[in-house]
């Protein structure tokens, strides 16, 4: 075959692959049995706790002004450009006041908007996908209860190759949606700790290095990153005694989650300071113990 024909065959195959991806890319259906959910009060209270632990507040509130709670506008400076968080208060025009519970669960579990567009993983739905329907319904109930604020965020200012349409391909390669199932070989406390770390607290989103297209490098889980996705170096929190926190006792780690003080007496700075103040210091004693047990069990990565 002549060279031009090879090029033609290649282009046709590319076009076919793209067409197949588009056709197979249906927005997933979400169905919720509302009668099986706890009462609205119970849900709202649980939702408030989960919103605190998941840090929706520190990402979706602008610290500069400071902006109204959950009304968005915080800048997330990443190597792929600056992302601005949207308004998630119940305002109908600028927030999510028109969303149904199913729309919300689809956004959190599959990273798809009610219009069917894909979200950037700067929104850690890659972790939140692991939350149960009931916990997501609780978060939605709480979000419904906060004051509606009209506020429009700035447009994202991303690198030229960061393109919302391209997320279809990214998600096919790197995103596995689904509730995080308990490991039957482990005890209930460890499983609760894993759920808190991986589905709710999304520790890996900062503490695991990313590849050049922003996907987590799962072979070096929790081993930190010199650059850090938000521009700050992030330490290794695996049980490596040399590079990680293998030398910390359970009591020291548990106290760190409450106070932000390391065993040597120094305080954390930057994003982790916000994570401690806004989220982890509010864990119940039981959840603090569970998170501690799980984080201490992470295999060492040097
Ligand atoms: C690390 C920061 C961060 C955290 C933590 C975070 N979000 Fe977001 N969220 C974002 C960004 C960035 C977007 C926009 C993504 C995009 O432009 O594609 C977003 C988008 C959303 C959207 C879609 C809104 C819309 O108008 O389409 C919802 C809903 C949402 N987040 C809810 C939550 C909830 C609930 C939590 C806590 C459980 C949470 N987020 C935690 C960064 C964050
Ligand atoms: C938004 C990014 C971000 C998230 C999310 C995050 N961390 Fe961190 N973490 C950091 C940064 C940055 C530091 C370093 C702080 C400093 O330099 O003082 C840090 C420090 C730490 C340390 C201290 C380690 C040391 O050697 O000093 C521990 C322990 C830790 N994080 C645990 C966690 C756990 C557990 C979670 C999830 C529940 C979590 N982090 C979520 C960014 C994050």
Tab-separated table of C-alpha atoms and ligand atoms in Angstrom:
chain	number	residue	atom	x	y	z
A	1	UNK	CA	0.000	0.000	0.000
A	2	UNK	CA	1.173	3.519	-0.677
A	3	UNK	CA	2.045	5.788	2.249
A	4	UNK	CA	-0.983	8.031	1.656
A	5	UNK	CA	-3.249	4.987	1.905
A	6	UNK	CA	-1.739	3.964	5.240
A	7	UNK	CA	-2.368	7.462	6.518
A	8	UNK	CA	-5.955	7.227	5.293
A	9	UNK	CA	-6.480	3.848	6.999
A	10	UNK	CA	-5.012	5.242	10.215
A	11	UNK	CA	-7.278	8.313	10.139
A	12	UNK	CA	-10.322	6.146	9.441
A	13	UNK	CA	-9.496	3.880	12.378
A	14	UNK	CA	-9.060	6.922	14.626
A	15	UNK	CA	-12.401	8.333	13.493
A	16	UNK	CA	-14.059	4.959	14.117
A	17	UNK	CA	-12.591	4.704	17.635
A	18	UNK	CA	-13.790	8.198	18.484
A	19	UNK	CA	-17.259	7.435	17.068
A	20	UNK	CA	-17.493	4.210	19.118
A	21	UNK	CA	-16.451	6.086	22.276
A	22	UNK	CA	-19.098	8.751	21.708
A	23	UNK	CA	-21.866	6.238	21.024
A	24	UNK	CA	-20.939	4.017	23.991
A	25	UNK	CA	-20.695	7.049	26.284
A	26	UNK	CA	-24.257	7.073	27.626
A	27	UNK	CA	-24.928	8.957	30.844
A	28	UNK	CA	-25.387	6.217	33.482
A	29	UNK	CA	-28.875	5.847	34.968
A	30	UNK	CA	-29.332	6.361	38.677
A	31	UNK	CA	-32.433	5.113	40.487
A	32	UNK	CA	-33.045	5.704	44.167
A	33	UNK	CA	-35.738	4.140	46.309
A	34	UNK	CA	-36.659	7.109	48.508
A	35	UNK	CA	-38.755	4.966	50.859
A	36	UNK	CA	-35.662	3.009	51.844
A	37	UNK	CA	-33.872	6.169	53.046
A	38	UNK	CA	-33.862	7.387	56.687
A	39	UNK	CA	-36.011	10.403	57.644
A	40	UNK	CA	-35.073	13.879	56.383
A	41	UNK	CA	-33.785	14.961	59.833
A	42	UNK	CA	-31.511	11.975	60.209
A	43	UNK	CA	-30.205	12.430	56.665
A	44	UNK	CA	-29.518	16.151	57.096
A	45	UNK	CA	-27.590	15.598	60.325
A	46	UNK	CA	-25.508	12.822	58.842
A	47	UNK	CA	-24.977	14.942	55.724
A	48	UNK	CA	-23.594	17.832	57.743
A	49	UNK	CA	-20.983	15.546	59.290
A	50	UNK	CA	-20.024	14.027	55.934
A	51	UNK	CA	-19.735	17.441	54.259
A	52	UNK	CA	-17.376	18.464	57.068
A	53	UNK	CA	-15.209	15.345	56.810
A	54	UNK	CA	-15.162	15.395	52.982
A	55	UNK	CA	-13.999	19.016	52.915
A	56	UNK	CA	-16.685	20.247	50.506
A	57	UNK	CA	-16.547	23.480	52.503
A	58	UNK	CA	-12.895	24.354	52.036
A	59	UNK	CA	-12.982	23.729	48.283
A	60	UNK	CA	-16.396	25.210	47.531
A	61	UNK	CA	-15.942	28.409	49.578
A	62	UNK	CA	-13.773	31.287	48.387
A	63	UNK	CA	-11.222	32.016	51.137
A	64	UNK	CA	-10.222	35.368	49.588
A	65	UNK	CA	-13.294	37.515	50.201
A	66	UNK	CA	-14.166	35.334	52.277
A	67	UNK	CA	-17.063	34.225	50.114
A	68	UNK	CA	-20.366	32.770	51.348
A	69	UNK	CA	-20.263	29.151	52.547
A	70	UNK	CA	-20.405	26.618	49.669
A	71	UNK	CA	-21.069	29.339	47.063
A	72	UNK	CA	-17.882	28.426	45.156
A	73	UNK	CA	-15.203	30.547	43.545
A	74	UNK	CA	-12.099	29.036	45.167
A	75	UNK	CA	-9.137	28.853	42.814
A	76	UNK	CA	-7.388	25.481	42.612
A	77	UNK	CA	-3.967	26.040	41.043
A	78	UNK	CA	-2.834	22.759	39.405
A	79	UNK	CA	-0.143	21.866	36.844
A	80	UNK	CA	-2.957	21.707	34.221
A	81	UNK	CA	-4.214	25.203	34.959
A	82	UNK	CA	-6.474	27.008	37.420
A	83	UNK	CA	-9.866	25.521	38.204
A	84	UNK	CA	-12.587	27.504	40.001
A	85	UNK	CA	-15.119	25.654	42.124
A	86	UNK	CA	-18.837	26.072	41.345
A	87	UNK	CA	-21.635	27.186	43.654
A	88	UNK	CA	-23.286	24.190	45.360
A	89	UNK	CA	-25.829	26.113	47.472
A	90	UNK	CA	-29.520	25.619	46.589
A	91	UNK	CA	-29.708	28.815	44.485
A	92	UNK	CA	-31.740	27.922	41.393
A	93	UNK	CA	-29.860	29.998	38.842
A	94	UNK	CA	-26.209	29.900	39.935
A	95	UNK	CA	-26.213	26.886	42.302
A	96	UNK	CA	-27.719	23.390	42.269
A	97	UNK	CA	-31.239	24.349	43.414
A	98	UNK	CA	-32.822	22.721	40.364
A	99	UNK	CA	-31.089	19.379	40.781
A	100	UNK	CA	-32.887	16.186	41.731
A	101	UNK	CA	-31.278	13.663	44.100
A	102	UNK	CA	-30.538	11.454	41.090
A	103	UNK	CA	-28.650	14.302	39.344
A	104	UNK	CA	-26.522	14.772	42.431
A	105	UNK	CA	-25.703	11.081	42.822
A	106	UNK	CA	-24.769	10.885	39.150
A	107	UNK	CA	-22.400	13.846	39.526
A	108	UNK	CA	-20.723	12.399	42.628
A	109	UNK	CA	-20.518	8.778	41.480
A	110	UNK	CA	-19.919	9.154	37.746
A	111	UNK	CA	-18.570	12.700	37.350
A	112	UNK	CA	-21.359	13.598	34.904
A	113	UNK	CA	-23.459	16.787	35.056
A	114	UNK	CA	-27.262	16.831	34.618
A	115	UNK	CA	-26.618	18.033	31.028
A	116	UNK	CA	-24.396	14.995	30.404
A	117	UNK	CA	-21.044	16.818	30.310
A	118	UNK	CA	-18.039	15.418	32.164
A	119	UNK	CA	-16.363	16.975	35.187
A	120	UNK	CA	-12.648	17.522	35.571
A	121	UNK	CA	-11.038	15.364	38.238
A	122	UNK	CA	-10.077	18.566	40.099
A	123	UNK	CA	-13.501	17.692	41.574
A	124	UNK	CA	-12.539	14.507	43.462
A	125	UNK	CA	-15.505	12.427	42.274
A	126	UNK	CA	-12.796	9.853	41.584
A	127	UNK	CA	-12.869	9.299	45.381
A	128	UNK	CA	-16.506	10.245	46.165
A	129	UNK	CA	-17.660	7.541	43.721
A	130	UNK	CA	-16.980	5.128	46.605
A	131	UNK	CA	-19.669	6.634	48.861
A	132	UNK	CA	-22.934	4.721	49.376
A	133	UNK	CA	-26.251	5.986	47.964
A	134	UNK	CA	-27.438	6.648	51.505
A	135	UNK	CA	-24.422	8.801	52.376
A	136	UNK	CA	-24.750	10.730	49.110
A	137	UNK	CA	-28.466	11.265	49.806
A	138	UNK	CA	-27.479	12.571	53.262
A	139	UNK	CA	-25.014	15.055	51.752
A	140	UNK	CA	-27.667	16.214	49.294
A	141	UNK	CA	-30.211	16.672	52.110
A	142	UNK	CA	-27.724	18.848	53.990
A	143	UNK	CA	-26.791	20.897	50.897
A	144	UNK	CA	-30.511	21.599	50.439
A	145	UNK	CA	-30.628	23.045	53.968
A	146	UNK	CA	-27.892	25.709	53.650
A	147	UNK	CA	-28.802	29.287	52.605
A	148	UNK	CA	-29.135	29.747	48.827
A	149	UNK	CA	-26.652	32.332	47.573
A	150	UNK	CA	-26.534	33.780	44.089
A	151	UNK	CA	-22.896	33.646	43.016
A	152	UNK	CA	-21.253	32.827	39.705
A	153	UNK	CA	-17.729	31.439	39.590
A	154	UNK	CA	-14.993	32.484	37.207
A	155	UNK	CA	-14.330	30.307	34.161
A	156	UNK	CA	-11.531	27.741	34.448
A	157	UNK	CA	-8.218	28.936	33.060
A	158	UNK	CA	-6.588	25.707	31.915
A	159	UNK	CA	-3.740	24.684	29.586
A	160	UNK	CA	-4.661	24.454	25.890
A	161	UNK	CA	-4.714	20.644	25.868
A	162	UNK	CA	-7.113	20.434	28.812
A	163	UNK	CA	-10.400	20.023	27.085
A	164	UNK	CA	-13.710	18.931	28.607
A	165	UNK	CA	-14.554	16.667	25.644
A	166	UNK	CA	-11.247	14.873	26.183
A	167	UNK	CA	-12.480	13.716	29.593
A	168	UNK	CA	-14.467	10.926	27.929
A	169	UNK	CA	-11.167	9.295	26.988
A	170	UNK	CA	-9.506	10.106	30.287
A	171	UNK	CA	-12.347	8.526	32.229
A	172	UNK	CA	-12.340	5.370	30.081
A	173	UNK	CA	-8.642	4.944	30.848
A	174	UNK	CA	-8.371	5.994	34.469
A	175	UNK	CA	-11.739	6.136	36.230
A	176	UNK	CA	-13.521	3.120	37.766
A	177	UNK	CA	-16.830	4.245	39.294
A	178	UNK	CA	-18.485	2.266	42.097
A	179	UNK	CA	-19.213	2.034	45.815
A	180	UNK	CA	-16.192	1.008	47.898
A	181	UNK	CA	-17.073	-2.464	49.195
A	182	UNK	CA	-15.812	-3.617	52.618
A	183	UNK	CA	-12.956	-6.125	52.580
A	184	UNK	CA	-14.387	-9.240	54.308
A	185	UNK	CA	-10.919	-10.263	55.530
A	186	UNK	CA	-10.559	-7.088	57.589
A	187	UNK	CA	-12.374	-5.902	60.716
A	188	UNK	CA	-15.172	-3.323	60.741
A	189	UNK	CA	-12.970	-0.555	62.165
A	190	UNK	CA	-10.337	-0.925	59.430
A	191	UNK	CA	-13.063	-0.930	56.782
A	192	UNK	CA	-14.627	2.224	58.237
A	193	UNK	CA	-11.163	3.817	58.214
A	194	UNK	CA	-10.628	2.905	54.591
A	195	UNK	CA	-14.035	4.336	53.684
A	196	UNK	CA	-13.186	7.579	55.496
A	197	UNK	CA	-9.763	7.871	53.846
A	198	UNK	CA	-10.633	6.772	50.331
A	199	UNK	CA	-14.278	7.572	49.653
A	200	UNK	CA	-14.853	10.571	51.942
A	201	UNK	CA	-11.546	12.218	52.978
A	202	UNK	CA	-9.901	11.637	49.542
A	203	UNK	CA	-6.385	11.646	51.089
A	204	UNK	CA	-4.880	10.089	47.974
A	205	UNK	CA	-5.959	12.991	45.779
A	206	UNK	CA	-3.059	14.897	47.371
A	207	UNK	CA	-0.890	12.166	48.930
A	208	UNK	CA	-0.452	10.005	45.795
A	209	UNK	CA	1.641	11.181	42.879
A	210	UNK	CA	-0.050	11.785	39.514
A	211	UNK	CA	1.088	10.894	36.012
A	212	UNK	CA	1.452	13.519	33.259
A	213	UNK	CA	-2.285	13.466	32.486
A	214	UNK	CA	-3.309	13.839	36.102
A	215	UNK	CA	-4.267	10.261	36.992
A	216	UNK	CA	-3.140	8.808	40.342
A	217	UNK	CA	-0.099	6.500	40.124
A	218	UNK	CA	-1.610	3.603	42.039
A	219	UNK	CA	1.697	1.715	42.329
A	220	UNK	CA	3.077	4.348	44.717
A	221	UNK	CA	-0.013	4.954	46.813
A	222	UNK	CA	0.277	7.476	49.649
A	223	UNK	CA	3.975	8.079	48.992
A	224	UNK	CA	3.540	11.822	48.457
A	225	UNK	CA	4.873	14.096	45.770
A	226	UNK	CA	7.589	16.736	45.658
A	227	UNK	CA	5.533	18.987	43.401
A	228	UNK	CA	2.085	18.357	44.821
A	229	UNK	CA	-1.064	18.788	42.756
A	230	UNK	CA	-1.874	22.129	44.410
A	231	UNK	CA	1.698	23.419	44.252
A	232	UNK	CA	2.784	22.393	47.764
A	233	UNK	CA	5.079	19.425	48.460
A	234	UNK	CA	3.048	16.572	49.973
A	235	UNK	CA	4.725	14.094	52.360
A	236	UNK	CA	4.785	10.308	52.210
A	237	UNK	CA	2.236	8.914	54.707
A	238	UNK	CA	2.835	5.214	54.006
A	239	UNK	CA	4.378	3.147	56.792
A	240	UNK	CA	7.898	3.617	55.448
A	241	UNK	CA	10.103	4.320	58.485
A	242	UNK	CA	12.558	6.369	56.426
A	243	UNK	CA	10.297	8.500	54.263
A	244	UNK	CA	6.811	7.982	55.662
A	245	UNK	CA	5.181	7.968	59.093
A	246	UNK	CA	6.193	4.406	60.040
A	247	UNK	CA	7.772	5.677	63.261
A	248	UNK	CA	4.629	7.462	64.489
A	249	UNK	CA	2.617	5.525	67.074
A	250	UNK	CA	-1.164	5.167	66.718
A	251	UNK	CA	-1.603	7.645	69.587
A	252	UNK	CA	0.599	10.194	67.813
A	253	UNK	CA	-1.271	9.871	64.520
A	254	UNK	CA	-4.641	10.078	66.240
A	255	UNK	CA	-3.512	13.230	68.094
A	256	UNK	CA	-2.230	14.683	64.815
A	257	UNK	CA	-5.693	14.305	63.248
A	258	UNK	CA	-7.171	16.186	66.222
A	259	UNK	CA	-4.621	19.000	66.529
A	260	UNK	CA	-2.410	19.191	63.414
A	261	UNK	CA	0.696	18.765	65.589
A	262	UNK	CA	3.328	16.218	64.620
A	263	UNK	CA	5.111	14.067	67.234
A	264	UNK	CA	8.065	16.526	67.139
A	265	UNK	CA	5.715	19.356	68.141
A	266	UNK	CA	5.681	21.163	64.751
A	267	UNK	CA	2.377	22.237	63.198
A	268	UNK	CA	1.201	21.465	59.648
A	269	UNK	CA	0.849	24.301	57.170
A	270	UNK	CA	-1.068	25.070	54.025
A	271	UNK	CA	-3.683	22.699	52.648
A	272	UNK	CA	-3.196	20.101	55.373
A	273	UNK	CA	-3.824	22.749	58.006
A	274	UNK	CA	-7.194	23.372	56.322
A	275	UNK	CA	-7.857	19.631	56.120
A	276	UNK	CA	-7.223	19.304	59.876
A	277	UNK	CA	-9.148	22.437	60.921
A	278	UNK	CA	-12.024	22.055	58.473
A	279	UNK	CA	-12.357	18.257	58.541
A	280	UNK	CA	-10.279	15.805	60.531
A	281	UNK	CA	-10.422	17.601	63.895
A	282	UNK	CA	-14.212	17.125	63.717
A	283	UNK	CA	-14.064	13.320	63.427
A	284	UNK	CA	-15.913	11.468	66.186
A	285	UNK	CA	-13.561	9.507	68.490
A	286	UNK	CA	-14.672	6.293	66.842
A	287	UNK	CA	-13.957	7.601	63.336
A	288	UNK	CA	-10.637	9.087	64.449
A	289	UNK	CA	-9.605	5.609	65.691
A	290	UNK	CA	-10.799	3.981	62.465
A	291	UNK	CA	-8.890	6.424	60.237
A	292	UNK	CA	-5.791	5.973	62.397
A	293	UNK	CA	-5.951	2.178	62.162
A	294	UNK	CA	-6.349	2.302	58.393
A	295	UNK	CA	-3.597	4.844	57.699
A	296	UNK	CA	-1.173	2.896	59.945
A	297	UNK	CA	-1.892	-0.220	57.838
A	298	UNK	CA	-0.818	1.312	54.517
A	299	UNK	CA	2.088	-0.728	53.147
A	300	UNK	CA	5.417	1.047	53.025
A	301	UNK	CA	6.446	2.809	49.828
A	302	UNK	CA	9.839	4.497	49.757
B	1	LIG	C1	-10.441	19.521	45.926
B	1	LIG	C2	-11.550	20.444	45.843
B	1	LIG	C3	-12.963	19.923	45.883
B	1	LIG	C4	-13.566	19.225	46.907
B	1	LIG	C5	-12.941	18.728	48.209
B	1	LIG	C6	-14.946	19.078	46.517
B	1	LIG	N1	-15.176	19.621	45.280
B	1	LIG	FE1	-16.936	19.731	44.302
B	1	LIG	N2	-16.018	20.469	42.657
B	1	LIG	C7	-14.697	20.882	42.605
B	1	LIG	C8	-14.414	21.422	41.278
B	1	LIG	C9	-13.076	21.980	40.803
B	1	LIG	C10	-15.613	21.310	40.523
B	1	LIG	C11	-15.841	21.715	39.062
B	1	LIG	C12	-15.345	20.637	38.123
B	1	LIG	C13	-15.421	21.024	36.657
B	1	LIG	O1	-15.355	22.235	36.329
B	1	LIG	O2	-15.534	20.121	35.818
B	1	LIG	C14	-16.598	20.717	41.434
B	1	LIG	C15	-17.918	20.456	41.079
B	1	LIG	C16	-18.888	19.991	41.952
B	1	LIG	C17	-20.276	19.794	41.605
B	1	LIG	C18	-20.925	20.099	40.260
B	1	LIG	C19	-21.576	21.460	40.336
B	1	LIG	C20	-22.161	21.985	39.044
B	1	LIG	O3	-22.656	23.120	39.061
B	1	LIG	O4	-22.141	21.296	38.020
B	1	LIG	C21	-20.900	19.339	42.730
B	1	LIG	C22	-22.380	18.991	42.897
B	1	LIG	C23	-19.910	19.235	43.765
B	1	LIG	N3	-18.688	19.636	43.276
B	1	LIG	C24	-20.187	18.810	45.055
B	1	LIG	C25	-19.193	18.576	46.010
B	1	LIG	C26	-19.460	17.982	47.309
B	1	LIG	C27	-20.820	17.599	47.825
B	1	LIG	C28	-18.255	17.868	47.931
B	1	LIG	C29	-17.955	17.232	49.279
B	1	LIG	C30	-18.466	15.876	49.451
B	1	LIG	C31	-17.238	18.401	47.025
B	1	LIG	N4	-17.851	18.823	45.871
B	1	LIG	C32	-15.896	18.486	47.325
B	1	LIG	C33	-13.773	20.785	43.637
B	1	LIG	C34	-13.975	20.157	44.852
B	2	LIG	C1	-5.666	19.071	49.744
B	2	LIG	C2	-4.516	18.227	49.849
B	2	LIG	C3	-4.454	17.219	50.987
B	2	LIG	C4	-5.422	16.331	51.389
B	2	LIG	C5	-6.820	16.120	50.818
B	2	LIG	C6	-4.845	15.581	52.480
B	2	LIG	N1	-3.573	16.013	52.746
B	2	LIG	FE1	-2.346	15.358	54.270
B	2	LIG	N2	-0.958	16.748	53.757
B	2	LIG	C7	-1.042	17.625	52.691
B	2	LIG	C8	0.119	18.499	52.702
B	2	LIG	C9	0.422	19.587	51.685
B	2	LIG	C10	0.908	18.131	53.833
B	2	LIG	C11	2.207	18.772	54.291
B	2	LIG	C12	1.877	19.890	55.256
B	2	LIG	C13	3.091	20.657	55.715
B	2	LIG	O1	4.017	20.837	54.930
B	2	LIG	O2	3.094	21.100	56.871
B	2	LIG	C14	0.194	17.008	54.466
B	2	LIG	C15	0.622	16.355	55.631
B	2	LIG	C16	0.014	15.238	56.192
B	2	LIG	C17	0.549	14.470	57.307
B	2	LIG	C18	1.848	14.769	58.063
B	2	LIG	C19	2.966	13.933	57.491
B	2	LIG	C20	4.338	14.355	57.894
B	2	LIG	O3	5.269	13.554	57.713
B	2	LIG	O4	4.526	15.489	58.338
B	2	LIG	C21	-0.314	13.432	57.537
B	2	LIG	C22	-0.204	12.334	58.581
B	2	LIG	C23	-1.405	13.561	56.574
B	2	LIG	N3	-1.173	14.670	55.778
B	2	LIG	C24	-2.471	12.704	56.491
B	2	LIG	C25	-3.582	12.913	55.644
B	2	LIG	C26	-4.780	12.074	55.659
B	2	LIG	C27	-4.997	10.845	56.501
B	2	LIG	C28	-5.626	12.619	54.733
B	2	LIG	C29	-7.030	12.171	54.372
B	2	LIG	C30	-7.992	12.062	55.456
B	2	LIG	C31	-4.967	13.769	54.143
B	2	LIG	N4	-3.737	13.922	54.719
B	2	LIG	C32	-5.528	14.569	53.160
B	2	LIG	C33	-2.079	17.694	51.766
B	2	LIG	C34	-3.285	17.013	51.846
